[in-house]
XYZ file of C-alpha atoms in Angstrom:
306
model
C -8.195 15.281 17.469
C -11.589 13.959 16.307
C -12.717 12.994 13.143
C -16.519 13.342 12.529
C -18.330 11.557 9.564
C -17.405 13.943 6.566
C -13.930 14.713 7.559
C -12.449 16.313 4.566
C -9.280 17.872 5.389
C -7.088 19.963 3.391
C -4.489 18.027 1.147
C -2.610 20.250 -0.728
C -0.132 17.795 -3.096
C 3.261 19.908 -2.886
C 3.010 20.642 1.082
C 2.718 17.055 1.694
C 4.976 15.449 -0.878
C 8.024 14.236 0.863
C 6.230 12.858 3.389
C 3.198 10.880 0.792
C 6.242 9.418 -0.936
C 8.011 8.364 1.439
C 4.669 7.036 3.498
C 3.766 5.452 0.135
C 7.497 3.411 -0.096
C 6.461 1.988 3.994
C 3.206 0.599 2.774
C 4.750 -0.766 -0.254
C 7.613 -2.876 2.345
C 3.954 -3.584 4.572
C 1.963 -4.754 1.303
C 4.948 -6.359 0.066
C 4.448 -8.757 3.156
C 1.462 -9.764 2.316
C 1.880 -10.504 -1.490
C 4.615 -12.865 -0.188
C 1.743 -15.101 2.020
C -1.309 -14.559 0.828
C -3.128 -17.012 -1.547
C -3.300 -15.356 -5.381
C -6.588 -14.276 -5.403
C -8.109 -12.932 -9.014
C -7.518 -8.734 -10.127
C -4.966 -8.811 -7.680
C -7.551 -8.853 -4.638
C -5.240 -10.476 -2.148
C -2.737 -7.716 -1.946
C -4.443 -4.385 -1.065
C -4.290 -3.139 2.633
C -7.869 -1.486 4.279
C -8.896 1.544 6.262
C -9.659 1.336 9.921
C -10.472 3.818 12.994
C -7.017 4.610 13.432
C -5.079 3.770 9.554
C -4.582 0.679 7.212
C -4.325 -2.914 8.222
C -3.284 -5.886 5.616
C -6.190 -8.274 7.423
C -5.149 -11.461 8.843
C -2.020 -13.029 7.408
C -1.421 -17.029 6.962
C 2.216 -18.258 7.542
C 4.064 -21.061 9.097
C 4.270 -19.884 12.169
C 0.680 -18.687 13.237
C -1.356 -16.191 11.373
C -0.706 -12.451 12.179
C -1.343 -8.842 10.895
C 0.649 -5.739 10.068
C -1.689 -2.643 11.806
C -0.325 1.197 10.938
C -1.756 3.518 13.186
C -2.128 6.878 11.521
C -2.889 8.287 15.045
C -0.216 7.589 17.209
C 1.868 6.734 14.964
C 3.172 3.275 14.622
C 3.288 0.010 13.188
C 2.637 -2.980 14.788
C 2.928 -6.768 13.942
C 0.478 -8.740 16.207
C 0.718 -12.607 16.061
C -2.339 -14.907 17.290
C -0.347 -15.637 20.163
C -0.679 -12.185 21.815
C 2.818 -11.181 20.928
C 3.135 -7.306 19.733
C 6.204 -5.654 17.886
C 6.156 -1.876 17.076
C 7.840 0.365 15.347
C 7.547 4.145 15.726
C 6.338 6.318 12.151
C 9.092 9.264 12.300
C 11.492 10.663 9.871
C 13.760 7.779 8.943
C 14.756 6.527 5.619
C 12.947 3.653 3.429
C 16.166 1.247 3.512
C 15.799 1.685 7.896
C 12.037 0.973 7.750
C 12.475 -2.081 5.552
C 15.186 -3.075 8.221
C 13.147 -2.547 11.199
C 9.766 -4.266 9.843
C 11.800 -7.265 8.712
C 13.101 -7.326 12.297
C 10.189 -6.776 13.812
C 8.806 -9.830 11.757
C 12.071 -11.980 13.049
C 10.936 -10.817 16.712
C 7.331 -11.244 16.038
C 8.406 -15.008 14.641
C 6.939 -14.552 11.567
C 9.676 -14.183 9.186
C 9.119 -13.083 6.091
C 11.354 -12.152 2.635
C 9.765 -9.973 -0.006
C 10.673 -8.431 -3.103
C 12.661 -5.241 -3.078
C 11.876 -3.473 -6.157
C 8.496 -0.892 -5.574
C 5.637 -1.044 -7.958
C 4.017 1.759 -10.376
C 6.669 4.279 -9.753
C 9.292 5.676 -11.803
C 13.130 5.873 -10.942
C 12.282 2.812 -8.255
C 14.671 2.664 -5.554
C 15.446 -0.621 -4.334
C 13.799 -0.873 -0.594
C 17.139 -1.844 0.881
C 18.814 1.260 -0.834
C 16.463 3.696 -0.207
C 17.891 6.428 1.599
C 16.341 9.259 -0.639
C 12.808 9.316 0.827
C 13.022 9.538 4.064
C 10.481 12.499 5.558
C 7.539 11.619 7.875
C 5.371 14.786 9.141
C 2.427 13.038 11.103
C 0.067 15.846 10.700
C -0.054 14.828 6.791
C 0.199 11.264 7.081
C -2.924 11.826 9.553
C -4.906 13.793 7.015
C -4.020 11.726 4.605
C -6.142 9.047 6.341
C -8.664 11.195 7.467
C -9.301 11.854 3.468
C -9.261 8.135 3.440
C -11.956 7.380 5.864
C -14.340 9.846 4.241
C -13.459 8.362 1.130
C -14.242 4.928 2.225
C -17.295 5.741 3.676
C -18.935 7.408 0.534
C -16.982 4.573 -1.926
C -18.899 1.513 0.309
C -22.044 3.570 0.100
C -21.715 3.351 -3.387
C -20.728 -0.319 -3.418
C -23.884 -1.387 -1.138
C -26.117 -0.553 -4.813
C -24.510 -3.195 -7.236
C -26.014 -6.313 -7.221
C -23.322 -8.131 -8.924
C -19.934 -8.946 -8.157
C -17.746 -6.310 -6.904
C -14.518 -5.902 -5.090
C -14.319 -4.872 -1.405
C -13.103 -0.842 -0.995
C -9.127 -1.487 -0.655
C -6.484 0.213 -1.017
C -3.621 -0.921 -3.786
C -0.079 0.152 -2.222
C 1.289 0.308 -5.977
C -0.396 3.659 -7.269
C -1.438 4.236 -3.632
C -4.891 4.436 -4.352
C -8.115 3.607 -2.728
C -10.348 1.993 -4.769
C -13.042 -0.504 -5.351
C -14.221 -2.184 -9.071
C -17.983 -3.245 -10.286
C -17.793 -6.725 -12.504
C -20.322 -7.200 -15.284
C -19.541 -11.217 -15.195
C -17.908 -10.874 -18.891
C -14.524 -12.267 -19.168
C -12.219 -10.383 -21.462
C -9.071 -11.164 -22.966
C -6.014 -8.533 -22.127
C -4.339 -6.737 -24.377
C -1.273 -8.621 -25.932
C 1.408 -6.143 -24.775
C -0.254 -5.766 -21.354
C 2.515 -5.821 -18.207
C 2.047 -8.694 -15.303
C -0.481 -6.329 -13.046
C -2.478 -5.217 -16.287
C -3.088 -9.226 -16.875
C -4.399 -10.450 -14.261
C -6.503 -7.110 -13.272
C -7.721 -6.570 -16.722
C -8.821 -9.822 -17.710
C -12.607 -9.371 -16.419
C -14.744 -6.155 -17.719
C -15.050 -3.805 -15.039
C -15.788 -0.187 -14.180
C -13.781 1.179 -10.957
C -13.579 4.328 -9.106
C -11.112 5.421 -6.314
C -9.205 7.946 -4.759
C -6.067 8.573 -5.057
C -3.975 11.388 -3.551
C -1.890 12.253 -7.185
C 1.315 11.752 -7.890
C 4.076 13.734 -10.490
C 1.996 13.223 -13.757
C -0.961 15.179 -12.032
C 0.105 16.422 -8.958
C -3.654 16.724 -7.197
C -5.384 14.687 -5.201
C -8.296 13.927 -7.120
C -11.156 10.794 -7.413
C -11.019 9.024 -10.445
C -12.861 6.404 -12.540
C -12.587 4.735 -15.678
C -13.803 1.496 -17.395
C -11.669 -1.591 -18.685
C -12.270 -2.311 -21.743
C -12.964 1.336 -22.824
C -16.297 1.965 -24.438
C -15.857 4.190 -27.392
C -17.155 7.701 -26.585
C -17.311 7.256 -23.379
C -14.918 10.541 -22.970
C -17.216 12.565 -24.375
C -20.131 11.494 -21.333
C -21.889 13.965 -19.303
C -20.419 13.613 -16.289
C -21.358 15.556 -12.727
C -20.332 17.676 -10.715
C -19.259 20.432 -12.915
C -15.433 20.204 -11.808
C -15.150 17.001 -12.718
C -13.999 15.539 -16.550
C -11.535 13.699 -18.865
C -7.938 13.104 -18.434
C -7.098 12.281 -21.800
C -3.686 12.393 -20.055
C -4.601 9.291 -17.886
C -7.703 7.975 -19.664
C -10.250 7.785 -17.008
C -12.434 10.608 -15.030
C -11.353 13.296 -12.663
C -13.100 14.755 -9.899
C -10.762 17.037 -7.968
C -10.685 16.256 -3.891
C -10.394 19.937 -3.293
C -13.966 20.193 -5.345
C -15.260 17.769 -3.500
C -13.647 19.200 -0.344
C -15.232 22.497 -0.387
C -19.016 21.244 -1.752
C -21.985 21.792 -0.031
C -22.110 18.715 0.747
C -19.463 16.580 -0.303
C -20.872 12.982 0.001
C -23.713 14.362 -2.608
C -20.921 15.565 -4.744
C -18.577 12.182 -4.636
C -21.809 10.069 -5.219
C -22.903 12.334 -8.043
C -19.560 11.657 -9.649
C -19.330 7.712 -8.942
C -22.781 7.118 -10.388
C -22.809 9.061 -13.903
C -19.325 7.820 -14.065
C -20.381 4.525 -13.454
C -23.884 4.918 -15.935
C -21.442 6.449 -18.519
C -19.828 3.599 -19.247
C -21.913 1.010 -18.525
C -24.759 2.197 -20.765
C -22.740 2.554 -23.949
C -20.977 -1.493 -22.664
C -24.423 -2.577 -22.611
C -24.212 -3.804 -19.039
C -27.879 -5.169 -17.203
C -29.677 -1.945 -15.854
C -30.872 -4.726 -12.925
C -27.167 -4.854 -11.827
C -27.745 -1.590 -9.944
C -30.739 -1.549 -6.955
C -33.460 1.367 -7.698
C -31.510 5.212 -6.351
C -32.661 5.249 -2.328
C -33.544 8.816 -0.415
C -29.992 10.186 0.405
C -29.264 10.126 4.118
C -28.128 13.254 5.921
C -25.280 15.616 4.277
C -22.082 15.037 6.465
């Protein structure tokens, strides 16, 4: 199997559930490990896990015992903890239940010796099942969970692309284990205050105002995989925006933009699509926000379609 610049597989929501929710649980134990050791880092930046030439990785991890990573390799299928001192442990991706992959990563860790406890209770999902107790999702196809990061890695791509304009701060393209999305935010140095009712993730990822777009593969309230962006705080009107390509819109549902993966999928040329969609969502709201027009370098000559 080779995956070419512009891989766009097919990713049809229902065919692959049982196997995205259950893949989504794993990465939650994996980026559960490293919200236990990493340093707090603002919006919640030292938690996410990033796409590489073969799946996600959490990046280097500090602990006691020597530094070390957590690698999952969407193409042969495994997960591997690799300490600094050359020492490998691996566990296979196959069918097997949540509670048996938290068991076998925590051993794996013990072997590794880089112990580590984490929380049990998954984020941003309803009905969450305890880790430990998890014995409902437990399906692992590794066709899907392959095309799932293939969608990824053309995702990434056109997301950095993106990123490379903005001149001011903004957050590397990661990908938050919680909602299972890939994303990356633009900063317009303003501080904001978060709402007074806001839960522990909202404060401390909406406390700065932002504009972010993503991927995300959907989930039961819109069961599509779809690219989304939105703006925090929400300029007033910014719903009503002209936004392109012509499949994409509002959620009022969600609150934020929608551009359907299967649109972008099927395009022309896809990467003109996605980047069509980041930037008037991105001009949308930060016209109406009054952000600085210089934050964004002059449009460039698009590079070949892939």
């Amino acid at each position: 199997m080779t995956v070419a610049p512009g891989d766009w597989p097919e990713l049809p929501y229902e065919a692959w559930r049982p196997t995205r929710d259950t893949l989504h649980m794993y990465l939650q134990v994996i980026g559960k490990v490293r919200l236990a050791l990493a340093p707090m880092e603002p919006q919640w930046a030292h938690v996410p896990l990033y796409v590489t030439a073969r799946g996600l990785n959490t990046s280097p991890l500090p602990h006691a015992a020597g530094v070390f990573d957590i690698d999952v390799d969407l193409v042969d299928h495994t997960v591997a903890v690799r300490a600094v001192d050359g020492g490998v442990e691996r566990i296979t991706l196959e069918p097997r239940s949540v509670a048996d992959f938290y068991r076998e990563l925590m051993g794996a860790l013990e072997r590794a010796g880089v112990p580590v406890e984490i929380t049990l209770a998954p984020q941003e999902v309803p009905e969450p099942i305890p880790f430990d107790e998890d014995t409902v999702h437990a399906s692992y196809e590794p066709e899907w969970a392959n095309r799932f990061w293939r969608a990824l890695v053309s995702a990434d791509a056109v997301l950095k692309e993106h990123r490379a304009r903005f001149h001011g701060k903004a957050s590397p393209v990661h990908l938050f284990w919680g909602a299972l999305d890939l994303s990356y935010a633009r900063f317009s140095g303003r501080q904001v205050e978060p709402p007074p009712d806001a839960d522990l993730i909202t404060r401390y990822s909406a406390d700065a105002e932002q504009i972010c777009a993503g991927f995300w593969p959907g989930d039961g309230r819109h069961p599509e995989p779809s690219f989304f962006a939105y703006a925090s705080p929400h300029p007033e009107g910014v719903e009503k925006a002209e936004i392109t390509p012509a499949a994409a819109g509002w959620s009022p549902q969600l609150g934020e933009f929608l551009l359907p993966y299967e649109a972008v999928r099927t395009a022309p040329d896809p990467r003109r699509a996605l980047l069509d969609f980041l930037e008037t969502t991105y001009r949308a709201p930060a016209v109406r926000a009054g952000w600085d027009p210089a934050l964004v370098a002059p449009a460039v000559a698009p590079g070949p379609a892939s």
